């Protein structure tokens, strides 16, 4: 009897011990398209391999606007998830509310300061303490093209300037196909808009107008030219674009219904999931006029303060896993992005990823590396929302003149 009860006590202790080591991690994200779901499944696998329970909190909606709304209501009701996909200046806003945890113990043990570009590490910190873990680097100023469609339309070479692009788009139209696959959310419009602004006006104009929100730059000739070009791009989209999700627009390019899409390299995750090969089935190229520049978009998970010890342990393991080499490789191979962790082996990555990695380093040196406004990297959420709405109104309503479009955007940029 005595022996048995001793055994029972020992078993109970072991069980209690392992329970204290493992916990549940609830992760709010908006990765629901084919390529995105495959990517986030890898993180789940790693966490489950460490004995933790993954509670998936996926909120559909590209660009994350829906997820941001849901997150607010969860935090306000005092029940935040362990981790949420938040990035850029929004991390600072959440941290200033006092709701984010401190990841310094993990970051110091794992040497994050020496493994991250400083521009990225700074965004992950609030008052010098890590509060978020970065996942990847997405490049936004890409143009995707279907090689067979270009061939069919008689397009020779990939357009490198906007005039070349419109000439190619005319040929595609003539061949009875859609030139530009586009969807219908304001962030999709802005993704195209910021690539046009960068290509037409250059890096200085982009930074002055869209990052510093300088009124002179916002009302300059470069902005007029940007809106004229942007409106012209619109004329090559199809009538069914409004309301369409970004990944359905990518599918139009994959399925040879459309020639081009302006989208960040999460689109490559869709091409990869469909078994398509870059350089053969599809082409990745910088948007016209932007090959010396790079609009970056770093995905990251901010970690919320938690009370339960098991959940805290799971959260720390999540942060460490995100920055680990295993996750950085497999996630980014699926997602279309490149690792944010420095000095990673790129052998398994395709040519688009290798070009992205090279251009990231080169543009960081040349000054061509700029934050994406469309993807929450550059300005505070209030101004970002207002300026996106103004750009989308212009895109959707041909009756708004270019002069009025310029005025509306400049006014929106002043939103505090
Ligand atoms: C995110 C990507 C995501 C894309 C579409 C971007 O803002 O950074 O991770 O795949 O939106 O939802």
Short mmCIF file of C-alpha atoms and ligand atoms in Angstrom, two decimals:
data_model
loop_
_atom_site.label_atom_id
_atom_site.label_comp_id
_atom_site.label_asym_id
_atom_site.label_seq_id
_atom_site.Cartn_x
_atom_site.Cartn_y
_atom_site.Cartn_z
CA UNK A 1 0.00 0.00 0.00
CA UNK A 2 2.67 2.35 1.14
CA UNK A 3 4.69 1.66 -1.99
CA UNK A 4 1.68 2.24 -4.21
CA UNK A 5 0.85 5.59 -2.68
CA UNK A 6 4.50 6.62 -3.00
CA UNK A 7 4.34 5.71 -6.66
CA UNK A 8 1.13 7.69 -7.08
CA UNK A 9 2.75 10.72 -5.47
CA UNK A 10 5.77 10.37 -7.75
CA UNK A 11 3.55 10.11 -10.84
CA UNK A 12 1.54 13.13 -9.73
CA UNK A 13 4.75 15.12 -9.27
CA UNK A 14 6.02 14.20 -12.73
CA UNK A 15 2.68 15.13 -14.31
CA UNK A 16 2.55 18.42 -12.41
CA UNK A 17 6.16 19.09 -13.40
CA UNK A 18 5.57 18.64 -17.13
CA UNK A 19 2.33 20.61 -16.98
CA UNK A 20 4.24 23.53 -15.50
CA UNK A 21 6.68 23.35 -18.45
CA UNK A 22 3.98 23.40 -21.10
CA UNK A 23 1.16 25.80 -21.73
CA UNK A 24 -1.33 27.14 -24.20
CA UNK A 25 -0.39 29.82 -26.64
CA UNK A 26 -3.20 31.70 -28.33
CA UNK A 27 -2.00 33.38 -31.53
CA UNK A 28 -3.99 36.03 -33.37
CA UNK A 29 -3.04 36.29 -37.04
CA UNK A 30 -4.55 36.94 -40.48
CA UNK A 31 -2.73 34.33 -42.49
CA UNK A 32 -5.62 32.49 -44.13
CA UNK A 33 -4.78 32.24 -47.85
CA UNK A 34 -3.27 28.98 -49.19
CA UNK A 35 0.38 30.04 -48.94
CA UNK A 36 -0.14 31.89 -45.66
CA UNK A 37 -1.93 28.98 -43.96
CA UNK A 38 0.89 26.62 -44.95
CA UNK A 39 3.41 29.03 -43.46
CA UNK A 40 1.73 29.54 -40.10
CA UNK A 41 1.14 25.77 -39.79
CA UNK A 42 4.93 25.44 -39.47
CA UNK A 43 4.94 27.59 -36.34
CA UNK A 44 2.13 25.54 -34.86
CA UNK A 45 4.12 22.36 -35.57
CA UNK A 46 7.21 23.73 -33.82
CA UNK A 47 5.22 24.81 -30.76
CA UNK A 48 3.40 21.49 -30.50
CA UNK A 49 6.77 19.75 -30.83
CA UNK A 50 7.77 21.59 -27.65
CA UNK A 51 4.69 20.20 -25.87
CA UNK A 52 2.60 23.38 -25.98
CA UNK A 53 -1.00 23.69 -27.11
CA UNK A 54 -1.60 26.01 -30.07
CA UNK A 55 -4.88 27.92 -29.97
CA UNK A 56 -5.39 29.31 -33.44
CA UNK A 57 -7.05 32.72 -33.60
CA UNK A 58 -7.19 33.42 -37.33
CA UNK A 59 -9.16 36.47 -38.51
CA UNK A 60 -9.53 36.48 -42.30
CA UNK A 61 -8.89 39.73 -44.15
CA UNK A 62 -5.71 40.54 -46.07
CA UNK A 63 -3.61 43.37 -44.70
CA UNK A 64 -4.96 42.74 -41.19
CA UNK A 65 -7.61 45.45 -40.73
CA UNK A 66 -10.20 42.95 -39.46
CA UNK A 67 -7.67 41.34 -37.13
CA UNK A 68 -6.79 44.76 -35.66
CA UNK A 69 -10.45 45.44 -34.85
CA UNK A 70 -10.92 42.05 -33.17
CA UNK A 71 -7.70 42.50 -31.19
CA UNK A 72 -8.89 45.83 -29.79
CA UNK A 73 -12.08 44.33 -28.40
CA UNK A 74 -10.19 41.41 -26.81
CA UNK A 75 -7.67 43.69 -25.11
CA UNK A 76 -10.35 46.13 -23.94
CA UNK A 77 -12.26 43.25 -22.33
CA UNK A 78 -9.08 42.27 -20.44
CA UNK A 79 -8.57 39.01 -22.31
CA UNK A 80 -5.72 39.47 -24.81
CA UNK A 81 -4.24 36.58 -26.79
CA UNK A 82 -0.65 35.57 -25.97
CA UNK A 83 0.60 36.90 -29.28
CA UNK A 84 -0.84 39.05 -32.06
CA UNK A 85 0.41 39.87 -35.53
CA UNK A 86 1.12 43.57 -35.10
CA UNK A 87 3.80 45.58 -36.81
CA UNK A 88 5.54 48.91 -37.25
CA UNK A 89 4.43 51.97 -35.27
CA UNK A 90 1.34 50.07 -34.04
CA UNK A 91 3.69 48.06 -31.77
CA UNK A 92 4.69 51.29 -30.03
CA UNK A 93 1.05 52.33 -29.68
CA UNK A 94 0.12 49.04 -28.00
CA UNK A 95 3.19 49.14 -25.77
CA UNK A 96 2.33 52.65 -24.59
CA UNK A 97 -1.01 51.25 -23.33
CA UNK A 98 1.01 49.08 -20.93
CA UNK A 99 -0.45 45.80 -22.19
CA UNK A 100 2.63 44.22 -23.78
CA UNK A 101 5.01 41.88 -21.95
CA UNK A 102 8.80 42.15 -21.75
CA UNK A 103 10.77 39.73 -23.93
CA UNK A 104 14.24 40.81 -22.81
CA UNK A 105 15.08 37.53 -21.03
CA UNK A 106 14.50 35.56 -24.25
CA UNK A 107 16.07 38.24 -26.47
CA UNK A 108 19.24 38.39 -24.35
CA UNK A 109 19.56 34.60 -24.06
CA UNK A 110 19.08 34.25 -27.83
CA UNK A 111 21.28 37.28 -28.71
CA UNK A 112 18.63 39.09 -30.78
CA UNK A 113 20.56 42.36 -30.81
CA UNK A 114 23.34 40.76 -32.84
CA UNK A 115 20.98 38.72 -35.06
CA UNK A 116 18.74 41.54 -36.28
CA UNK A 117 19.30 44.60 -38.49
CA UNK A 118 19.16 47.61 -36.14
CA UNK A 119 16.26 49.22 -38.06
CA UNK A 120 14.20 46.12 -37.31
CA UNK A 121 15.31 45.65 -33.67
CA UNK A 122 14.36 49.28 -32.90
CA UNK A 123 10.78 48.69 -34.06
CA UNK A 124 10.50 45.57 -31.85
CA UNK A 125 11.47 47.55 -28.74
CA UNK A 126 9.59 49.99 -26.56
CA UNK A 127 11.74 52.17 -24.29
CA UNK A 128 14.67 49.85 -24.93
CA UNK A 129 12.85 46.58 -24.06
CA UNK A 130 11.82 43.96 -26.60
CA UNK A 131 8.01 43.63 -26.75
CA UNK A 132 7.66 41.89 -30.15
CA UNK A 133 9.42 39.19 -32.15
CA UNK A 134 10.05 39.70 -35.90
CA UNK A 135 9.19 36.98 -38.39
CA UNK A 136 10.38 38.00 -41.85
CA UNK A 137 11.06 40.72 -44.37
CA UNK A 138 8.53 41.11 -47.16
CA UNK A 139 9.33 43.30 -50.15
CA UNK A 140 6.29 45.24 -51.30
CA UNK A 141 7.40 46.89 -54.58
CA UNK A 142 7.13 43.76 -56.71
CA UNK A 143 5.44 43.20 -60.03
CA UNK A 144 4.36 39.61 -60.76
CA UNK A 145 3.80 38.41 -64.30
CA UNK A 146 2.63 35.23 -65.95
CA UNK A 147 5.28 34.18 -68.49
CA UNK A 148 2.85 32.33 -70.80
CA UNK A 149 0.46 35.29 -70.93
CA UNK A 150 3.28 37.68 -71.85
CA UNK A 151 4.40 35.30 -74.58
CA UNK A 152 0.89 34.93 -75.93
CA UNK A 153 0.46 38.71 -76.04
CA UNK A 154 3.83 39.20 -77.73
CA UNK A 155 5.40 41.15 -74.88
CA UNK A 156 9.18 41.09 -75.20
CA UNK A 157 11.12 41.41 -71.95
CA UNK A 158 9.80 42.56 -68.60
CA UNK A 159 8.77 46.25 -68.53
CA UNK A 160 11.20 48.33 -66.51
CA UNK A 161 9.63 51.79 -66.85
CA UNK A 162 6.01 52.93 -66.69
CA UNK A 163 5.84 53.73 -70.46
CA UNK A 164 7.17 50.20 -71.16
CA UNK A 165 4.62 48.82 -68.77
CA UNK A 166 1.68 50.54 -70.50
CA UNK A 167 2.92 49.36 -73.90
CA UNK A 168 3.00 45.78 -72.59
CA UNK A 169 -0.43 46.17 -70.95
CA UNK A 170 -1.87 47.34 -74.31
CA UNK A 171 -0.59 44.18 -75.99
CA UNK A 172 -2.18 42.01 -73.28
CA UNK A 173 -5.48 43.84 -73.68
CA UNK A 174 -5.32 43.33 -77.44
CA UNK A 175 -4.82 39.61 -76.86
CA UNK A 176 -8.16 39.59 -75.00
CA UNK A 177 -6.70 39.08 -71.53
CA UNK A 178 -6.74 41.17 -68.36
CA UNK A 179 -3.59 43.24 -68.05
CA UNK A 180 -3.67 43.99 -64.31
CA UNK A 181 -5.14 41.64 -61.70
CA UNK A 182 -6.37 43.76 -58.81
CA UNK A 183 -8.56 43.35 -55.77
CA UNK A 184 -10.80 45.68 -53.87
CA UNK A 185 -9.51 46.72 -50.47
CA UNK A 186 -7.90 50.05 -49.65
CA UNK A 187 -4.60 48.40 -48.70
CA UNK A 188 -4.45 46.73 -52.12
CA UNK A 189 -5.02 50.08 -53.83
CA UNK A 190 -2.30 51.60 -51.66
CA UNK A 191 0.12 48.77 -52.39
CA UNK A 192 -0.10 49.74 -56.07
CA UNK A 193 -0.14 53.46 -55.26
CA UNK A 194 3.08 53.42 -53.24
CA UNK A 195 4.90 51.45 -55.96
CA UNK A 196 3.74 54.00 -58.54
CA UNK A 197 4.85 56.89 -56.26
CA UNK A 198 8.26 55.28 -55.79
CA UNK A 199 8.67 54.57 -59.51
CA UNK A 200 7.46 57.96 -60.70
CA UNK A 201 8.88 60.24 -57.99
CA UNK A 202 11.88 58.30 -56.63
CA UNK A 203 13.00 57.55 -53.09
CA UNK A 204 13.32 61.15 -51.87
CA UNK A 205 9.81 62.02 -53.00
CA UNK A 206 8.46 58.80 -51.46
CA UNK A 207 10.11 59.56 -48.11
CA UNK A 208 9.16 63.24 -48.05
CA UNK A 209 5.55 62.78 -49.17
CA UNK A 210 4.50 59.42 -47.72
CA UNK A 211 6.76 58.90 -44.69
CA UNK A 212 7.44 62.45 -43.45
CA UNK A 213 4.03 63.59 -44.75
CA UNK A 214 5.57 66.86 -45.89
CA UNK A 215 2.83 69.08 -47.37
CA UNK A 216 5.13 70.54 -50.03
CA UNK A 217 6.01 67.09 -51.36
CA UNK A 218 2.40 65.93 -51.04
CA UNK A 219 1.26 68.73 -53.34
CA UNK A 220 4.25 68.67 -55.72
CA UNK A 221 4.33 67.89 -59.45
CA UNK A 222 5.61 64.40 -58.59
CA UNK A 223 2.34 63.72 -56.77
CA UNK A 224 0.34 64.95 -59.79
CA UNK A 225 2.32 62.61 -62.03
CA UNK A 226 1.88 59.78 -59.53
CA UNK A 227 -1.90 60.13 -59.55
CA UNK A 228 -2.04 60.37 -63.35
CA UNK A 229 -0.01 57.16 -63.67
CA UNK A 230 -2.00 55.44 -60.90
CA UNK A 231 -5.28 56.25 -62.66
CA UNK A 232 -3.88 54.88 -65.91
CA UNK A 233 -2.99 51.58 -64.17
CA UNK A 234 -6.60 51.36 -62.99
CA UNK A 235 -7.83 51.44 -66.59
CA UNK A 236 -6.14 48.05 -67.16
CA UNK A 237 -8.00 46.28 -64.33
CA UNK A 238 -11.24 44.36 -64.86
CA UNK A 239 -14.72 45.46 -63.80
CA UNK A 240 -15.00 42.68 -61.20
CA UNK A 241 -12.02 43.94 -59.15
CA UNK A 242 -13.96 45.75 -56.39
CA UNK A 243 -14.25 43.53 -53.31
CA UNK A 244 -11.92 40.85 -54.64
CA UNK A 245 -9.35 39.38 -52.20
CA UNK A 246 -5.67 39.81 -53.06
CA UNK A 247 -5.04 36.06 -53.35
CA UNK A 248 -7.88 35.70 -55.86
CA UNK A 249 -6.19 38.39 -57.93
CA UNK A 250 -2.94 36.38 -57.68
CA UNK A 251 -4.89 33.29 -58.78
CA UNK A 252 -5.90 35.16 -61.97
CA UNK A 253 -2.21 35.55 -62.82
CA UNK A 254 -1.46 31.92 -61.86
CA UNK A 255 -4.34 30.68 -64.04
CA UNK A 256 -3.27 32.71 -67.08
CA UNK A 257 -6.31 34.97 -66.96
CA UNK A 258 -4.27 38.08 -66.22
CA UNK A 259 -0.73 39.22 -66.98
CA UNK A 260 0.43 41.36 -64.03
CA UNK A 261 -0.18 42.00 -60.35
CA UNK A 262 1.38 44.64 -58.11
CA UNK A 263 1.66 42.97 -54.75
CA UNK A 264 4.18 42.16 -52.02
CA UNK A 265 5.93 38.82 -52.06
CA UNK A 266 3.28 37.03 -50.00
CA UNK A 267 1.90 36.59 -53.57
CA UNK A 268 4.87 34.29 -54.17
CA UNK A 269 3.51 32.06 -51.40
CA UNK A 270 0.46 31.52 -53.64
CA UNK A 271 2.57 30.76 -56.73
CA UNK A 272 4.65 28.28 -54.67
CA UNK A 273 1.58 26.61 -53.15
CA UNK A 274 0.27 26.14 -56.73
CA UNK A 275 3.56 24.45 -57.69
CA UNK A 276 4.68 27.30 -60.00
CA UNK A 277 8.37 27.99 -60.62
CA UNK A 278 9.85 31.51 -60.82
CA UNK A 279 11.69 32.28 -64.05
CA UNK A 280 9.70 29.57 -65.84
CA UNK A 281 5.99 29.92 -65.05
CA UNK A 282 6.10 33.41 -63.62
CA UNK A 283 8.35 36.43 -63.35
CA UNK A 284 9.15 38.51 -60.30
CA UNK A 285 10.50 41.98 -61.04
CA UNK A 286 10.63 45.28 -59.22
CA UNK A 287 7.65 47.49 -60.11
CA UNK A 288 8.55 49.83 -63.01
CA UNK A 289 11.17 52.40 -62.07
CA UNK A 290 11.81 50.90 -58.60
CA UNK A 291 14.64 48.42 -59.08
CA UNK A 292 17.03 50.56 -57.01
CA UNK A 293 14.56 50.82 -54.15
CA UNK A 294 12.94 48.46 -51.67
CA UNK A 295 9.74 49.01 -49.73
CA UNK A 296 10.03 46.77 -46.67
CA UNK A 297 7.32 45.17 -44.60
CA UNK A 298 8.36 43.22 -41.51
CA UNK A 299 5.79 40.89 -39.96
CA UNK A 300 6.06 40.50 -36.22
CA UNK A 301 4.23 39.20 -33.18
CA UNK A 302 3.72 41.47 -30.21
CA UNK A 303 3.41 39.54 -26.94
CA UNK A 304 0.75 40.49 -24.40
CA UNK A 305 1.11 40.36 -20.60
CA UNK A 306 -0.19 37.05 -19.27
CA UNK A 307 -0.85 35.79 -15.72
CA UNK A 308 -0.67 31.99 -16.06
CA UNK A 309 2.87 30.56 -15.60
CA UNK A 310 2.40 27.84 -18.24
CA UNK A 311 1.14 30.37 -20.74
CA UNK A 312 4.10 32.63 -19.97
CA UNK A 313 6.50 29.77 -20.63
CA UNK A 314 4.72 28.93 -23.90
CA UNK A 315 4.88 32.58 -24.91
CA UNK A 316 8.64 32.78 -24.26
CA UNK A 317 9.12 29.58 -26.28
CA UNK A 318 7.05 31.10 -29.11
CA UNK A 319 9.28 34.18 -29.17
CA UNK A 320 12.45 32.05 -29.18
CA UNK A 321 11.05 29.74 -31.90
CA UNK A 322 10.13 32.67 -34.16
CA UNK A 323 13.74 33.86 -34.20
CA UNK A 324 15.16 30.31 -34.45
CA UNK A 325 16.88 29.18 -37.67
CA UNK A 326 14.47 26.26 -38.25
CA UNK A 327 11.39 28.49 -38.28
CA UNK A 328 13.07 31.36 -40.15
CA UNK A 329 13.90 29.00 -43.01
CA UNK A 330 10.77 26.88 -43.37
CA UNK A 331 8.30 29.69 -42.72
CA UNK A 332 9.86 32.07 -45.22
CA UNK A 333 10.24 29.38 -47.89
CA UNK A 334 6.45 29.03 -47.78
CA UNK A 335 5.56 32.66 -47.18
CA UNK A 336 7.49 34.25 -50.05
CA UNK A 337 9.45 36.53 -47.73
CA UNK A 338 13.08 36.33 -46.62
CA UNK A 339 14.41 35.62 -43.10
CA UNK A 340 14.74 38.66 -40.86
CA UNK A 341 17.51 36.91 -38.93
CA UNK A 342 20.91 37.90 -40.33
CA UNK A 343 23.44 35.44 -41.79
CA UNK A 344 20.92 32.75 -42.68
CA UNK A 345 21.82 30.15 -45.31
CA UNK A 346 19.78 31.07 -48.43
CA UNK A 347 20.64 27.90 -50.40
CA UNK A 348 17.08 26.55 -50.40
CA UNK A 349 15.51 29.87 -51.46
CA UNK A 350 14.50 30.70 -55.05
CA UNK A 351 15.87 33.48 -57.27
CA UNK A 352 13.17 35.99 -56.25
CA UNK A 353 14.08 35.55 -52.57
CA UNK A 354 17.78 35.78 -53.37
CA UNK A 355 17.19 39.01 -55.31
CA UNK A 356 15.14 40.35 -52.41
CA UNK A 357 17.92 39.50 -49.93
CA UNK A 358 20.56 41.15 -52.13
CA UNK A 359 18.46 44.27 -52.78
CA UNK A 360 17.63 44.58 -49.07
CA UNK A 361 21.33 44.82 -48.23
CA UNK A 362 22.21 47.02 -51.25
CA UNK A 363 19.36 49.49 -50.74
CA UNK A 364 20.11 49.73 -47.00
CA UNK A 365 23.53 51.06 -48.05
CA UNK A 366 22.35 53.28 -50.93
CA UNK A 367 19.42 54.87 -49.10
CA UNK A 368 16.83 53.13 -51.30
CA UNK A 369 15.37 51.13 -48.40
CA UNK A 370 12.03 52.67 -47.42
CA UNK A 371 9.18 51.54 -45.14
CA UNK A 372 5.91 50.45 -46.73
CA UNK A 373 3.04 52.76 -45.84
CA UNK A 374 0.43 50.33 -47.18
CA UNK A 375 1.64 47.69 -44.74
CA UNK A 376 1.85 49.68 -41.54
CA UNK A 377 5.60 50.29 -41.45
CA UNK A 378 5.83 54.04 -41.79
CA UNK A 379 3.23 56.23 -40.13
CA UNK A 380 0.82 56.12 -37.21
CA UNK A 381 -2.39 54.13 -37.80
CA UNK A 382 -4.72 57.21 -37.79
CA UNK A 383 -2.91 59.04 -40.62
CA UNK A 384 -2.35 55.76 -42.45
CA UNK A 385 -6.08 54.95 -42.42
CA UNK A 386 -7.03 58.44 -43.62
CA UNK A 387 -4.52 58.58 -46.45
CA UNK A 388 -5.45 55.06 -47.59
CA UNK A 389 -9.10 56.06 -47.76
CA UNK A 390 -8.31 59.18 -49.80
CA UNK A 391 -6.22 57.16 -52.27
CA UNK A 392 -8.94 54.53 -52.62
CA UNK A 393 -11.62 57.15 -53.22
CA UNK A 394 -9.52 58.52 -56.04
CA UNK A 395 -8.94 55.03 -57.45
CA UNK A 396 -12.63 54.11 -57.31
CA UNK A 397 -14.13 57.34 -58.56
CA UNK A 398 -12.95 58.58 -61.94
CA UNK A 399 -14.94 61.79 -61.45
CA UNK A 400 -12.44 62.99 -58.82
CA UNK A 401 -9.94 65.13 -60.72
CA UNK A 402 -6.20 64.68 -60.22
CA UNK A 403 -6.05 68.17 -58.65
CA UNK A 404 -8.75 67.24 -56.13
CA UNK A 405 -7.10 63.87 -55.50
CA UNK A 406 -3.87 65.66 -54.58
CA UNK A 407 -5.77 68.01 -52.23
CA UNK A 408 -7.68 65.17 -50.56
CA UNK A 409 -4.55 63.10 -49.96
CA UNK A 410 -2.62 66.07 -48.55
CA UNK A 411 -5.51 66.86 -46.20
CA UNK A 412 -5.78 63.23 -45.06
CA UNK A 413 -2.04 63.14 -44.34
CA UNK A 414 -2.52 65.85 -41.73
CA UNK A 415 -4.79 63.59 -39.62
CA UNK A 416 -3.44 63.24 -36.06
C1 LIG B 1 1.29 41.08 -44.27
C2 LIG B 1 1.53 39.75 -44.91
C3 LIG B 1 0.22 39.21 -45.44
C4 LIG B 1 -0.45 40.24 -46.35
C5 LIG B 1 -1.80 39.78 -46.89
C6 LIG B 1 0.59 42.02 -45.22
O1 LIG B 1 0.31 43.24 -44.61
O2 LIG B 1 2.50 41.66 -43.89
O3 LIG B 1 2.09 38.84 -43.98
O4 LIG B 1 0.46 38.00 -46.11
O5 LIG B 1 -0.65 41.45 -45.67
O6 LIG B 1 -2.67 39.53 -45.86
#
